Short mmCIF file of C-alpha atoms in Angstrom, two decimals:
data_model
loop_
_atom_site.label_atom_id
_atom_site.label_comp_id
_atom_site.label_asym_id
_atom_site.label_seq_id
_atom_site.Cartn_x
_atom_site.Cartn_y
_atom_site.Cartn_z
CA MET A 1 70.81 3.13 18.75
CA ILE A 2 70.26 4.93 15.45
CA LEU A 3 68.73 1.79 13.94
CA ARG A 4 66.37 1.45 16.88
CA SER A 5 65.26 5.08 16.52
CA VAL A 6 64.63 4.58 12.81
CA VAL A 7 62.54 1.45 13.46
CA VAL A 8 60.47 3.24 16.13
CA ALA A 9 59.96 6.27 13.86
CA LEU A 10 58.94 4.01 10.97
CA ALA A 11 56.46 2.12 13.16
CA ILE A 12 54.94 5.39 14.35
CA SER A 13 54.69 6.65 10.76
CA LEU A 14 52.99 3.48 9.56
CA THR A 15 50.51 3.52 12.46
CA SER A 16 49.68 7.17 11.80
CA ALA A 17 49.21 6.48 8.10
CA ALA A 18 46.93 3.54 8.85
CA ILE A 19 44.78 5.72 11.11
CA LEU A 20 44.79 8.58 8.62
CA PHE A 21 43.68 6.42 5.69
CA MET A 22 41.23 4.28 7.64
CA PRO A 23 37.88 4.36 5.80
CA VAL A 24 35.48 6.76 7.45
CA SER A 25 32.11 5.18 8.11
CA SER A 26 28.87 6.72 6.99
CA GLU A 27 26.36 7.61 9.67
CA GLU A 28 25.04 4.06 9.37
CA GLY A 29 28.47 2.41 8.93
CA PHE A 30 28.86 0.91 12.39
CA ALA A 31 25.29 1.38 13.54
CA LYS A 32 23.12 -1.63 14.21
CA ASN A 33 20.52 -2.18 11.49
CA ILE A 34 16.89 -1.83 12.55
CA ARG A 35 13.49 -2.07 10.86
CA ARG A 36 10.43 0.11 11.32
CA THR A 37 6.84 -0.32 10.12
CA CYS A 38 4.12 1.86 8.63
CA HIS A 39 0.47 0.90 8.33
CA ALA A 40 -1.17 1.39 4.94
CA TRP A 41 -4.76 1.24 3.74
CA TYR A 42 -6.79 2.11 0.68
CA ARG A 43 -9.34 4.92 0.88
CA CYS A 44 -12.16 5.64 -1.47
CA TYR A 45 -14.66 8.49 -1.77
CA ALA A 46 -17.64 8.71 -4.12
CA MET A 47 -17.49 11.77 -6.34
CA MET A 48 -20.64 11.05 -8.38
CA ILE A 49 -23.48 8.55 -7.97
CA ASP A 50 -25.49 8.06 -11.16
CA GLY A 51 -24.35 11.49 -12.31
CA VAL A 52 -25.24 13.29 -9.07
CA PRO A 53 -22.76 14.37 -6.34
CA PRO A 54 -23.32 12.50 -3.05
CA PRO A 55 -24.94 14.45 -0.19
CA SER A 56 -21.87 13.87 1.99
CA ASN A 57 -18.35 12.78 1.15
CA VAL A 58 -18.05 9.85 3.52
CA GLY A 59 -15.24 7.34 3.00
CA ILE A 60 -16.13 3.87 1.75
CA SER A 61 -15.06 1.15 4.18
CA GLY A 62 -14.07 -2.47 3.66
CA LEU A 63 -10.94 -1.89 1.56
CA PRO A 64 -7.68 -3.80 2.10
CA ARG A 65 -5.07 -2.86 4.70
CA PHE A 66 -1.45 -3.95 5.00
CA THR A 67 1.89 -3.00 6.53
CA ALA A 68 5.26 -2.07 5.05
CA GLU A 69 8.73 -2.21 6.58
CA GLY A 70 11.90 -0.25 5.95
CA GLY A 71 15.44 -0.83 7.18
CA CYS A 72 18.12 1.65 8.24
CA GLY A 73 20.73 2.39 10.91
CA GLU A 74 19.59 2.52 14.53
CA PHE A 75 20.27 6.25 14.86
CA VAL A 76 17.91 7.26 12.03
CA PRO A 77 14.61 5.41 12.68
CA ASP A 78 12.60 8.03 10.79
CA ARG A 79 14.50 7.04 7.66
CA CYS A 80 13.26 3.45 8.14
CA ARG A 81 9.68 4.67 8.29
CA GLU A 82 10.18 6.88 5.23
CA ARG A 83 11.45 3.85 3.31
CA ALA A 84 8.50 1.79 4.52
CA ARG A 85 6.09 4.54 3.48
CA GLU A 86 7.58 4.78 0.00
CA ALA A 87 7.58 0.98 -0.39
CA ALA A 88 3.85 0.92 0.41
CA LYS A 89 3.02 3.75 -2.00
CA ASP A 90 5.16 2.35 -4.82
CA PHE A 91 3.63 -1.08 -4.41
CA ALA A 92 0.05 0.24 -4.36
CA THR A 93 0.75 2.29 -7.49
CA ASP A 94 2.21 -0.78 -9.20
CA HIS A 95 -0.78 -2.91 -8.24
CA TRP A 96 -3.29 -0.33 -9.45
CA ILE A 97 -1.52 0.25 -12.77
CA ASN A 98 -1.39 -3.51 -13.37
CA ARG A 99 -4.81 -4.26 -11.85
CA ARG A 100 -6.07 -6.05 -14.98
CA ALA A 101 -3.47 -8.77 -14.39
CA ARG A 102 -5.60 -9.84 -11.39
CA THR A 103 -2.57 -10.94 -9.40
CA ILE A 104 -0.26 -9.58 -6.71
CA PRO A 105 2.70 -7.85 -8.38
CA MET A 106 6.34 -8.78 -7.72
CA SER A 107 6.82 -5.55 -5.78
CA CYS A 108 4.66 -7.00 -3.01
CA PHE A 109 7.02 -9.74 -1.98
CA PRO A 110 8.48 -9.41 1.55
CA HIS A 111 12.01 -8.56 0.38
CA ASN A 112 10.52 -5.29 -0.93
CA GLY A 113 9.09 -4.42 2.47
CA VAL A 114 5.38 -5.15 1.97
CA ARG A 115 3.76 -7.42 4.58
CA ASN A 116 0.32 -9.00 5.10
CA TYR A 117 -0.93 -8.26 1.60
CA VAL A 118 -3.29 -10.94 0.30
CA THR A 119 -5.47 -9.05 -2.20
CA ARG A 120 -4.93 -10.45 -5.68
CA ASP A 121 -7.57 -8.41 -7.50
CA ILE A 122 -7.61 -4.85 -6.18
CA GLU A 123 -10.19 -3.66 -8.72
CA TRP A 124 -12.63 -6.42 -7.74
CA GLU A 125 -12.25 -5.48 -4.05
CA LEU A 126 -12.87 -1.81 -4.87
CA ASN A 127 -15.96 -2.64 -6.94
CA LYS A 128 -17.31 -4.87 -4.18
CA ALA A 129 -16.86 -2.18 -1.51
CA VAL A 130 -18.56 0.45 -3.70
CA CYS A 131 -21.29 -1.51 -5.50
CA CYS A 132 -22.26 -4.11 -2.91
CA ARG A 133 -21.79 -2.39 0.43
CA ALA A 134 -21.74 1.39 0.00
CA TYR A 135 -24.16 1.94 -2.93
CA PRO A 136 -26.01 -1.32 -3.60
CA SER A 137 -28.66 0.31 -5.82
CA ALA A 138 -26.42 2.66 -7.85
CA ARG A 139 -25.78 1.99 -11.53
CA PHE A 140 -22.60 4.05 -11.99
CA VAL A 141 -20.31 5.43 -9.28
CA THR A 142 -17.30 7.68 -9.89
CA VAL A 143 -14.72 7.46 -7.12
CA LYS A 144 -11.44 8.91 -5.93
CA PHE A 145 -9.16 6.04 -4.91
CA SER A 146 -6.05 6.59 -2.77
CA LEU A 147 -3.51 4.91 -0.53
CA TRP A 148 -2.80 6.37 2.92
CA THR A 149 0.05 5.52 5.26
CA LEU A 150 0.31 6.23 8.97
CA HIS A 151 2.03 5.09 12.14
CA PRO A 152 -0.34 4.01 14.95
CA ARG A 153 1.38 6.38 17.40
CA SER A 154 1.72 9.20 14.84
CA VAL A 155 5.51 9.20 15.00
CA PRO A 156 7.27 11.01 12.10
CA GLY A 157 8.07 9.34 8.80
CA CYS A 158 4.91 7.39 7.97
CA SER A 159 2.17 9.95 7.36
CA SER A 160 1.49 10.38 3.66
CA SER A 161 -0.97 9.60 0.89
CA ARG A 162 -0.98 9.01 -2.84
CA ASP A 163 -3.92 9.29 -5.23
CA LEU A 164 -4.20 6.22 -7.44
CA ALA A 165 -7.27 7.34 -9.42
CA GLU A 166 -8.95 10.75 -9.39
CA ASN A 167 -12.16 10.00 -11.33
CA HIS A 168 -12.51 6.25 -11.68
CA GLU A 169 -15.95 5.23 -12.96
CA ILE A 170 -17.37 1.90 -11.82
CA ASP A 171 -20.19 0.21 -13.71
CA CYS A 172 -22.01 -1.28 -10.73
CA SER A 173 -24.81 -2.72 -12.86
CA ALA A 174 -22.31 -4.74 -14.87
CA PHE A 175 -20.41 -5.79 -11.73
CA ARG A 176 -23.54 -7.08 -10.06
CA GLY A 177 -24.55 -8.71 -13.34
CA VAL A 178 -21.49 -10.99 -13.25
CA GLY A 179 -22.16 -11.99 -9.65
CA GLY A 180 -19.77 -9.51 -8.05
CA CYS A 181 -22.10 -9.01 -5.09
CA GLY A 182 -22.86 -12.70 -4.66
CA PRO A 183 -24.81 -15.35 -6.52
CA LEU A 184 -27.49 -14.03 -8.81
CA LYS A 185 -31.00 -14.88 -7.72
CA ALA A 186 -32.88 -16.83 -10.31
CA ILE A 187 -36.17 -15.31 -11.32
CA ILE A 188 -38.77 -18.04 -11.04
CA PRO A 189 -41.88 -17.35 -13.06
CA PRO A 190 -45.15 -17.83 -11.17
CA ARG A 191 -46.91 -21.12 -11.75
CA ASN A 192 -50.01 -21.14 -13.84
CA ILE A 193 -52.96 -21.33 -11.53
CA ARG A 194 -55.91 -23.11 -13.04
CA LYS A 195 -59.28 -21.63 -12.42
CA ARG A 196 -61.86 -24.01 -11.13
#
């Protein structure tokens, strides 16, 4: 009888100890993992056009857009969107800093959260939007270049922006001169017209 009581007491003690020292999960420990998305796009505003401020500060269209994803536990979806937002901003910063490499940086690959990004040469795309579409006759344009993130339904976590360049000067004459706005038109001299 005493042995049975000792065995029961020991079993209860071991069970209590197991429960007591069971690892406590974090808030995401047993939660299902989810992913959330933020939309991202580049924005550009002309600050100076051939040394003169523009009459109105209208954004320049035609710049790349993409999406970014972030993962987290199902009970904290805003954290997913915050991670997606930061992935987009960090990637855009990386691409702008290394723009002369004329290639998509490693930080763009899907395992880092960036999706639908196909722009290899971000500086070329910026120059084309500014010099060919927005200000086709300007020689020099100074721009402010940024990345903005947002959720289509304006849910929390995505809305943010990051300036990539405050006063970036673009030599539009040189860009057009290398065919940045399309093939250069050959100048054909007029034919000599003989007088009769």
